[in-house]
């Protein structure tokens, strides 16, 4: 079964500091994509960052970066210089094009609170 | 560019009643998804359309849930009859086809009493 596990239900960080959210996944496929999605209190889910499994280089998007450890099936998200607007639920997800098209399998989420 | 539109935003019904949700995807997006997000959990795919054809409905409770996407654009998701455990946020998303790159609507929060 394809699963995504986020072991931290809640995290908090002070504004301007750095925080890392953890994610592990399980799949026997070799070709897949990993994602972090953000869901602010307004509920509109937004893509934060995307990583292709065949790429060794970790993806970065401004203050957001990932640490992708393929052998360990780990995909953590680092948020640098945290801002109040980063307060949201963060979901780790993956997609396996060959077997399940473009559907997303999500983890349970981590609620991140950025404190002033 | 207009985003994914959903209506209604909120709905409260009694158990055993029927309810329908509507979704209008981003123009040109061939793939449309309906997800169910129970409070405190990640979204779970209910059904995926490619144009007006069903690609994956393996997790759709077909005894009470139905969905259609006429003309490959708008989509409706119906629950008949509703159960207490159907209380959730129903998210619609659309995609051009890039794996996992989906655009989500604001969701419909359903409360079944």
PDB file of C-alpha atoms in Angstrom:
ATOM      1  CA  UNK A   1       0.000   0.000   0.000  1.00  0.00           C
ATOM      2  CA  UNK A   2       1.140   3.526  -0.727  1.00  0.00           C
ATOM      3  CA  UNK A   3       1.231   5.573   2.453  1.00  0.00           C
ATOM      4  CA  UNK A   4       2.441   8.939   3.691  1.00  0.00           C
ATOM      5  CA  UNK A   5       3.234   9.548   7.358  1.00  0.00           C
ATOM      6  CA  UNK A   6       3.612  12.902   9.060  1.00  0.00           C
ATOM      7  CA  UNK A   7       4.628  12.237  12.643  1.00  0.00           C
ATOM      8  CA  UNK A   8       4.251  15.801  13.929  1.00  0.00           C
ATOM      9  CA  UNK A   9       0.574  16.761  14.309  1.00  0.00           C
ATOM     10  CA  UNK A  10       1.487  20.253  15.537  1.00  0.00           C
ATOM     11  CA  UNK A  11       4.537  22.483  15.497  1.00  0.00           C
ATOM     12  CA  UNK A  12       5.243  26.068  16.394  1.00  0.00           C
ATOM     13  CA  UNK A  13       8.055  28.452  15.557  1.00  0.00           C
ATOM     14  CA  UNK A  14       8.955  32.026  16.300  1.00  0.00           C
ATOM     15  CA  UNK A  15       8.775  34.536  13.493  1.00  0.00           C
ATOM     16  CA  UNK A  16      12.041  34.765  11.501  1.00  0.00           C
ATOM     17  CA  UNK A  17      13.268  31.390  12.743  1.00  0.00           C
ATOM     18  CA  UNK A  18      13.657  28.144  10.804  1.00  0.00           C
ATOM     19  CA  UNK A  19      11.446  25.091  11.162  1.00  0.00           C
ATOM     20  CA  UNK A  20      11.534  21.611   9.614  1.00  0.00           C
ATOM     21  CA  UNK A  21       8.468  19.458   9.019  1.00  0.00           C
ATOM     22  CA  UNK A  22       8.967  15.712   8.668  1.00  0.00           C
ATOM     23  CA  UNK A  23       7.439  13.266   6.205  1.00  0.00           C
ATOM     24  CA  UNK A  24       8.072   9.636   5.397  1.00  0.00           C
ATOM     25  CA  UNK A  25       6.404   7.614   2.688  1.00  0.00           C
ATOM     26  CA  UNK A  26       6.178   4.054   1.506  1.00  0.00           C
ATOM     27  CA  UNK A  27       6.057   2.889  -2.086  1.00  0.00           C
ATOM     28  CA  UNK A  28       7.667   0.178  -4.164  1.00  0.00           C
ATOM     29  CA  UNK A  29       7.574   2.328  -7.286  1.00  0.00           C
ATOM     30  CA  UNK A  30      10.735   3.956  -8.604  1.00  0.00           C
ATOM     31  CA  UNK A  31       9.139   6.832 -10.484  1.00  0.00           C
ATOM     32  CA  UNK A  32       7.076   9.191  -8.396  1.00  0.00           C
ATOM     33  CA  UNK A  33       6.684  12.809  -7.379  1.00  0.00           C
ATOM     34  CA  UNK A  34       6.603  14.300  -3.906  1.00  0.00           C
ATOM     35  CA  UNK A  35       4.878  17.479  -2.800  1.00  0.00           C
ATOM     36  CA  UNK A  36       4.233  19.757   0.094  1.00  0.00           C
ATOM     37  CA  UNK A  37       0.860  21.485   0.038  1.00  0.00           C
ATOM     38  CA  UNK A  38      -0.195  24.285   2.386  1.00  0.00           C
ATOM     39  CA  UNK A  39      -3.762  24.772   3.614  1.00  0.00           C
ATOM     40  CA  UNK A  40      -4.290  28.109   5.395  1.00  0.00           C
ATOM     41  CA  UNK A  41      -7.329  28.667   7.602  1.00  0.00           C
ATOM     42  CA  UNK A  42      -9.295  29.812   4.513  1.00  0.00           C
ATOM     43  CA  UNK A  43      -8.998  26.167   3.324  1.00  0.00           C
ATOM     44  CA  UNK A  44      -7.663  26.788  -0.189  1.00  0.00           C
ATOM     45  CA  UNK A  45      -4.912  24.218  -0.700  1.00  0.00           C
ATOM     46  CA  UNK A  46      -1.789  25.646  -2.339  1.00  0.00           C
ATOM     47  CA  UNK A  47       1.254  23.853  -3.740  1.00  0.00           C
ATOM     48  CA  UNK A  48       4.421  24.854  -1.875  1.00  0.00           C
ATOM     49  CA  UNK A  49       7.092  22.722  -3.497  1.00  0.00           C
ATOM     50  CA  UNK A  50       7.498  19.737  -5.821  1.00  0.00           C
ATOM     51  CA  UNK A  51      10.246  17.114  -6.137  1.00  0.00           C
ATOM     52  CA  UNK A  52      10.742  14.494  -8.839  1.00  0.00           C
ATOM     53  CA  UNK A  53      12.071  11.244  -7.345  1.00  0.00           C
ATOM     54  CA  UNK A  54      14.595  10.765 -10.161  1.00  0.00           C
ATOM     55  CA  UNK A  55      16.281  14.096  -9.364  1.00  0.00           C
ATOM     56  CA  UNK A  56      18.974  13.973  -6.705  1.00  0.00           C
ATOM     57  CA  UNK A  57      19.048  17.731  -6.258  1.00  0.00           C
ATOM     58  CA  UNK A  58      16.741  18.983  -3.547  1.00  0.00           C
ATOM     59  CA  UNK A  59      14.037  21.382  -4.690  1.00  0.00           C
ATOM     60  CA  UNK A  60      13.946  24.952  -3.381  1.00  0.00           C
ATOM     61  CA  UNK A  61      11.348  27.697  -3.704  1.00  0.00           C
ATOM     62  CA  UNK A  62      12.440  30.946  -2.073  1.00  0.00           C
ATOM     63  CA  UNK A  63      12.272  30.327   1.712  1.00  0.00           C
ATOM     64  CA  UNK A  64      11.092  26.734   1.262  1.00  0.00           C
ATOM     65  CA  UNK A  65      13.428  23.818   0.633  1.00  0.00           C
ATOM     66  CA  UNK A  66      13.256  20.063   0.972  1.00  0.00           C
ATOM     67  CA  UNK A  67      15.610  17.357   2.169  1.00  0.00           C
ATOM     68  CA  UNK A  68      14.842  14.351  -0.033  1.00  0.00           C
ATOM     69  CA  UNK A  69      16.400  11.088   1.133  1.00  0.00           C
ATOM     70  CA  UNK A  70      15.226   8.489  -1.375  1.00  0.00           C
ATOM     71  CA  UNK A  71      16.767   5.444   0.280  1.00  0.00           C
ATOM     72  CA  UNK A  72      15.238   6.378   3.613  1.00  0.00           C
ATOM     73  CA  UNK A  73      11.948   7.398   1.935  1.00  0.00           C
ATOM     74  CA  UNK A  74      12.072  10.691   3.755  1.00  0.00           C
ATOM     75  CA  UNK A  75      10.938  14.085   2.455  1.00  0.00           C
ATOM     76  CA  UNK A  76      11.189  16.926   4.969  1.00  0.00           C
ATOM     77  CA  UNK A  77      10.272  20.575   4.409  1.00  0.00           C
ATOM     78  CA  UNK A  78      12.413  23.396   5.760  1.00  0.00           C
ATOM     79  CA  UNK A  79      10.929  26.856   6.109  1.00  0.00           C
ATOM     80  CA  UNK A  80      13.502  29.594   6.620  1.00  0.00           C
ATOM     81  CA  UNK A  81      12.788  33.074   7.994  1.00  0.00           C
ATOM     82  CA  UNK A  82       9.276  32.003   9.072  1.00  0.00           C
ATOM     83  CA  UNK A  83       6.519  34.555   8.557  1.00  0.00           C
ATOM     84  CA  UNK A  84       3.117  34.910  10.202  1.00  0.00           C
ATOM     85  CA  UNK A  85       1.522  34.060   6.863  1.00  0.00           C
ATOM     86  CA  UNK A  86       3.163  30.645   6.970  1.00  0.00           C
ATOM     87  CA  UNK A  87       0.682  29.616   9.678  1.00  0.00           C
ATOM     88  CA  UNK A  88      -1.264  26.771   8.072  1.00  0.00           C
ATOM     89  CA  UNK A  89      -1.753  23.030   7.871  1.00  0.00           C
ATOM     90  CA  UNK A  90       0.993  21.458   5.783  1.00  0.00           C
ATOM     91  CA  UNK A  91       0.391  18.225   3.901  1.00  0.00           C
ATOM     92  CA  UNK A  92       3.006  15.949   2.421  1.00  0.00           C
ATOM     93  CA  UNK A  93       1.786  14.057  -0.646  1.00  0.00           C
ATOM     94  CA  UNK A  94       2.977  11.904  -3.503  1.00  0.00           C
ATOM     95  CA  UNK A  95       1.866  10.951  -6.967  1.00  0.00           C
ATOM     96  CA  UNK A  96       2.770   7.805  -8.959  1.00  0.00           C
ATOM     97  CA  UNK A  97       2.008   8.477 -12.630  1.00  0.00           C
ATOM     98  CA  UNK A  98       2.407   4.923 -13.973  1.00  0.00           C
ATOM     99  CA  UNK A  99       0.032   3.225 -11.571  1.00  0.00           C
ATOM    100  CA  UNK A 100      -2.333   5.908 -10.330  1.00  0.00           C
ATOM    101  CA  UNK A 101      -2.215   8.713 -12.852  1.00  0.00           C
ATOM    102  CA  UNK A 102      -1.919  12.138 -11.348  1.00  0.00           C
ATOM    103  CA  UNK A 103      -3.882  11.447  -8.162  1.00  0.00           C
ATOM    104  CA  UNK A 104      -2.380  12.612  -4.882  1.00  0.00           C
ATOM    105  CA  UNK A 105      -2.015  10.538  -1.715  1.00  0.00           C
ATOM    106  CA  UNK A 106      -1.824  12.820   1.304  1.00  0.00           C
ATOM    107  CA  UNK A 107      -0.452  12.463   4.813  1.00  0.00           C
ATOM    108  CA  UNK A 108      -2.430  13.476   7.893  1.00  0.00           C
ATOM    109  CA  UNK A 109      -0.917  16.953   8.007  1.00  0.00           C
ATOM    110  CA  UNK A 110       1.135  19.086  10.399  1.00  0.00           C
ATOM    111  CA  UNK A 111      -0.411  22.227  11.862  1.00  0.00           C
ATOM    112  CA  UNK A 112       2.277  24.910  11.889  1.00  0.00           C
ATOM    113  CA  UNK A 113       1.834  28.046  13.967  1.00  0.00           C
ATOM    114  CA  UNK A 114       4.209  30.972  13.543  1.00  0.00           C
ATOM    115  CA  UNK A 115       4.286  33.131  16.660  1.00  0.00           C
ATOM    116  CA  UNK A 116       5.130  36.844  16.635  1.00  0.00           C
TER     117      UNK A 116
ATOM    118  CA  UNK B   1      -6.768  33.529 -14.287  1.00  0.00           C
ATOM    119  CA  UNK B   2      -9.895  32.468 -12.402  1.00  0.00           C
ATOM    120  CA  UNK B   3      -9.404  29.685  -9.892  1.00  0.00           C
ATOM    121  CA  UNK B   4     -11.473  26.603  -9.162  1.00  0.00           C
ATOM    122  CA  UNK B   5     -14.972  27.595  -8.063  1.00  0.00           C
ATOM    123  CA  UNK B   6     -17.132  25.565  -5.695  1.00  0.00           C
ATOM    124  CA  UNK B   7     -20.594  26.035  -4.281  1.00  0.00           C
ATOM    125  CA  UNK B   8     -22.090  26.085  -1.797  1.00  0.00           C
ATOM    126  CA  UNK B   9     -19.366  26.935   0.730  1.00  0.00           C
ATOM    127  CA  UNK B  10     -21.346  25.512   3.631  1.00  0.00           C
ATOM    128  CA  UNK B  11     -24.220  23.057   3.890  1.00  0.00           C
ATOM    129  CA  UNK B  12     -26.056  21.629   6.884  1.00  0.00           C
ATOM    130  CA  UNK B  13     -28.475  18.740   6.380  1.00  0.00           C
ATOM    131  CA  UNK B  14     -30.192  16.041   8.374  1.00  0.00           C
ATOM    132  CA  UNK B  15     -29.073  12.432   7.986  1.00  0.00           C
ATOM    133  CA  UNK B  16     -30.829  10.549   5.182  1.00  0.00           C
ATOM    134  CA  UNK B  17     -31.295  13.775   3.218  1.00  0.00           C
ATOM    135  CA  UNK B  18     -29.682  14.404  -0.160  1.00  0.00           C
ATOM    136  CA  UNK B  19     -27.103  17.034  -1.057  1.00  0.00           C
ATOM    137  CA  UNK B  20     -25.249  18.125  -4.164  1.00  0.00           C
ATOM    138  CA  UNK B  21     -22.030  20.062  -4.631  1.00  0.00           C
ATOM    139  CA  UNK B  22     -20.922  21.903  -7.724  1.00  0.00           C
ATOM    140  CA  UNK B  23     -17.429  22.536  -9.097  1.00  0.00           C
ATOM    141  CA  UNK B  24     -16.186  24.653 -11.985  1.00  0.00           C
ATOM    142  CA  UNK B  25     -12.526  23.919 -12.782  1.00  0.00           C
ATOM    143  CA  UNK B  26      -9.950  26.261 -14.258  1.00  0.00           C
ATOM    144  CA  UNK B  27     -10.634  26.775 -17.949  1.00  0.00           C
ATOM    145  CA  UNK B  28      -8.795  24.249 -20.078  1.00  0.00           C
ATOM    146  CA  UNK B  29      -8.032  21.819 -17.278  1.00  0.00           C
ATOM    147  CA  UNK B  30      -8.979  18.373 -18.521  1.00  0.00           C
ATOM    148  CA  UNK B  31      -8.544  16.553 -15.222  1.00  0.00           C
ATOM    149  CA  UNK B  32     -10.913  17.106 -12.301  1.00  0.00           C
ATOM    150  CA  UNK B  33     -10.789  15.560  -8.839  1.00  0.00           C
ATOM    151  CA  UNK B  34     -13.141  15.348  -5.890  1.00  0.00           C
ATOM    152  CA  UNK B  35     -11.554  14.821  -2.463  1.00  0.00           C
ATOM    153  CA  UNK B  36     -13.145  14.236   0.932  1.00  0.00           C
ATOM    154  CA  UNK B  37     -11.323  15.804   3.882  1.00  0.00           C
ATOM    155  CA  UNK B  38     -12.555  14.694   7.295  1.00  0.00           C
ATOM    156  CA  UNK B  39     -11.607  17.021  10.148  1.00  0.00           C
ATOM    157  CA  UNK B  40      -8.043  16.405  11.273  1.00  0.00           C
ATOM    158  CA  UNK B  41      -7.160  14.225   8.284  1.00  0.00           C
ATOM    159  CA  UNK B  42      -5.592  14.670   4.885  1.00  0.00           C
ATOM    160  CA  UNK B  43      -7.782  14.770   1.775  1.00  0.00           C
ATOM    161  CA  UNK B  44      -8.785  11.416   0.310  1.00  0.00           C
ATOM    162  CA  UNK B  45      -9.554  11.052  -3.384  1.00  0.00           C
ATOM    163  CA  UNK B  46     -13.159  10.121  -4.162  1.00  0.00           C
ATOM    164  CA  UNK B  47     -13.166  10.329  -7.947  1.00  0.00           C
ATOM    165  CA  UNK B  48     -11.003  11.526 -10.827  1.00  0.00           C
ATOM    166  CA  UNK B  49     -12.287  12.600 -14.253  1.00  0.00           C
ATOM    167  CA  UNK B  50     -10.344  13.023 -17.466  1.00  0.00           C
ATOM    168  CA  UNK B  51     -12.559  15.250 -19.624  1.00  0.00           C
ATOM    169  CA  UNK B  52     -15.997  13.668 -19.081  1.00  0.00           C
ATOM    170  CA  UNK B  53     -14.736  10.126 -18.449  1.00  0.00           C
ATOM    171  CA  UNK B  54     -14.057   8.534 -15.054  1.00  0.00           C
ATOM    172  CA  UNK B  55     -10.395   7.578 -14.512  1.00  0.00           C
ATOM    173  CA  UNK B  56     -10.573   6.415 -10.903  1.00  0.00           C
ATOM    174  CA  UNK B  57     -13.587   5.989  -8.634  1.00  0.00           C
ATOM    175  CA  UNK B  58     -12.235   3.107  -6.575  1.00  0.00           C
ATOM    176  CA  UNK B  59     -12.724   4.967  -3.275  1.00  0.00           C
ATOM    177  CA  UNK B  60     -16.151   6.396  -4.036  1.00  0.00           C
ATOM    178  CA  UNK B  61     -18.917   4.827  -1.878  1.00  0.00           C
ATOM    179  CA  UNK B  62     -21.098   4.107  -4.858  1.00  0.00           C
ATOM    180  CA  UNK B  63     -24.115   3.049  -2.836  1.00  0.00           C
ATOM    181  CA  UNK B  64     -24.643   6.660  -1.781  1.00  0.00           C
ATOM    182  CA  UNK B  65     -22.212   8.869  -3.702  1.00  0.00           C
ATOM    183  CA  UNK B  66     -22.408   9.753  -7.376  1.00  0.00           C
ATOM    184  CA  UNK B  67     -20.579  12.240  -9.555  1.00  0.00           C
ATOM    185  CA  UNK B  68     -20.771  13.416 -13.105  1.00  0.00           C
ATOM    186  CA  UNK B  69     -18.897  15.773 -15.374  1.00  0.00           C
ATOM    187  CA  UNK B  70     -21.118  16.570 -18.301  1.00  0.00           C
ATOM    188  CA  UNK B  71     -19.405  18.109 -21.329  1.00  0.00           C
ATOM    189  CA  UNK B  72     -16.029  17.752 -19.635  1.00  0.00           C
ATOM    190  CA  UNK B  73     -16.252  21.039 -17.739  1.00  0.00           C
ATOM    191  CA  UNK B  74     -18.408  21.497 -14.608  1.00  0.00           C
ATOM    192  CA  UNK B  75     -18.906  18.639 -12.203  1.00  0.00           C
ATOM    193  CA  UNK B  76     -21.429  17.747  -9.518  1.00  0.00           C
ATOM    194  CA  UNK B  77     -20.983  15.402  -6.582  1.00  0.00           C
ATOM    195  CA  UNK B  78     -24.123  14.033  -4.930  1.00  0.00           C
ATOM    196  CA  UNK B  79     -24.727  12.192  -1.685  1.00  0.00           C
ATOM    197  CA  UNK B  80     -28.016  10.324  -1.285  1.00  0.00           C
ATOM    198  CA  UNK B  81     -28.815   9.505   1.482  1.00  0.00           C
ATOM    199  CA  UNK B  82     -26.309  11.260   3.737  1.00  0.00           C
ATOM    200  CA  UNK B  83     -24.883   9.662   6.872  1.00  0.00           C
ATOM    201  CA  UNK B  84     -23.339  11.293   9.928  1.00  0.00           C
ATOM    202  CA  UNK B  85     -19.877  10.118   8.846  1.00  0.00           C
ATOM    203  CA  UNK B  86     -20.175  12.107   5.611  1.00  0.00           C
ATOM    204  CA  UNK B  87     -19.554  15.306   7.579  1.00  0.00           C
ATOM    205  CA  UNK B  88     -16.390  16.671   5.981  1.00  0.00           C
ATOM    206  CA  UNK B  89     -14.996  19.267   3.624  1.00  0.00           C
ATOM    207  CA  UNK B  90     -15.397  18.298  -0.023  1.00  0.00           C
ATOM    208  CA  UNK B  91     -12.588  19.676  -2.151  1.00  0.00           C
ATOM    209  CA  UNK B  92     -12.572  19.976  -5.906  1.00  0.00           C
ATOM    210  CA  UNK B  93      -9.285  20.281  -7.784  1.00  0.00           C
ATOM    211  CA  UNK B  94      -8.299  20.527 -11.423  1.00  0.00           C
ATOM    212  CA  UNK B  95      -5.109  19.908 -13.353  1.00  0.00           C
ATOM    213  CA  UNK B  96      -3.594  20.309 -16.806  1.00  0.00           C
ATOM    214  CA  UNK B  97      -1.856  16.976 -16.380  1.00  0.00           C
ATOM    215  CA  UNK B  98       1.454  17.746 -14.693  1.00  0.00           C
ATOM    216  CA  UNK B  99       1.763  14.923 -12.134  1.00  0.00           C
ATOM    217  CA  UNK B 100       0.447  16.103  -8.789  1.00  0.00           C
ATOM    218  CA  UNK B 101       0.231  19.756  -9.798  1.00  0.00           C
ATOM    219  CA  UNK B 102      -3.351  20.403  -8.825  1.00  0.00           C
ATOM    220  CA  UNK B 103      -5.281  23.594  -8.218  1.00  0.00           C
ATOM    221  CA  UNK B 104      -7.815  23.406  -5.430  1.00  0.00           C
ATOM    222  CA  UNK B 105     -11.090  25.182  -4.829  1.00  0.00           C
ATOM    223  CA  UNK B 106     -12.126  26.593  -1.432  1.00  0.00           C
ATOM    224  CA  UNK B 107     -14.142  23.499  -0.569  1.00  0.00           C
ATOM    225  CA  UNK B 108     -17.663  22.854   0.686  1.00  0.00           C
ATOM    226  CA  UNK B 109     -18.047  22.153   4.395  1.00  0.00           C
ATOM    227  CA  UNK B 110     -20.842  19.612   4.912  1.00  0.00           C
ATOM    228  CA  UNK B 111     -22.368  19.008   8.324  1.00  0.00           C
ATOM    229  CA  UNK B 112     -24.757  16.081   8.672  1.00  0.00           C
ATOM    230  CA  UNK B 113     -26.917  16.210  11.831  1.00  0.00           C
TER     231      UNK B 113
END
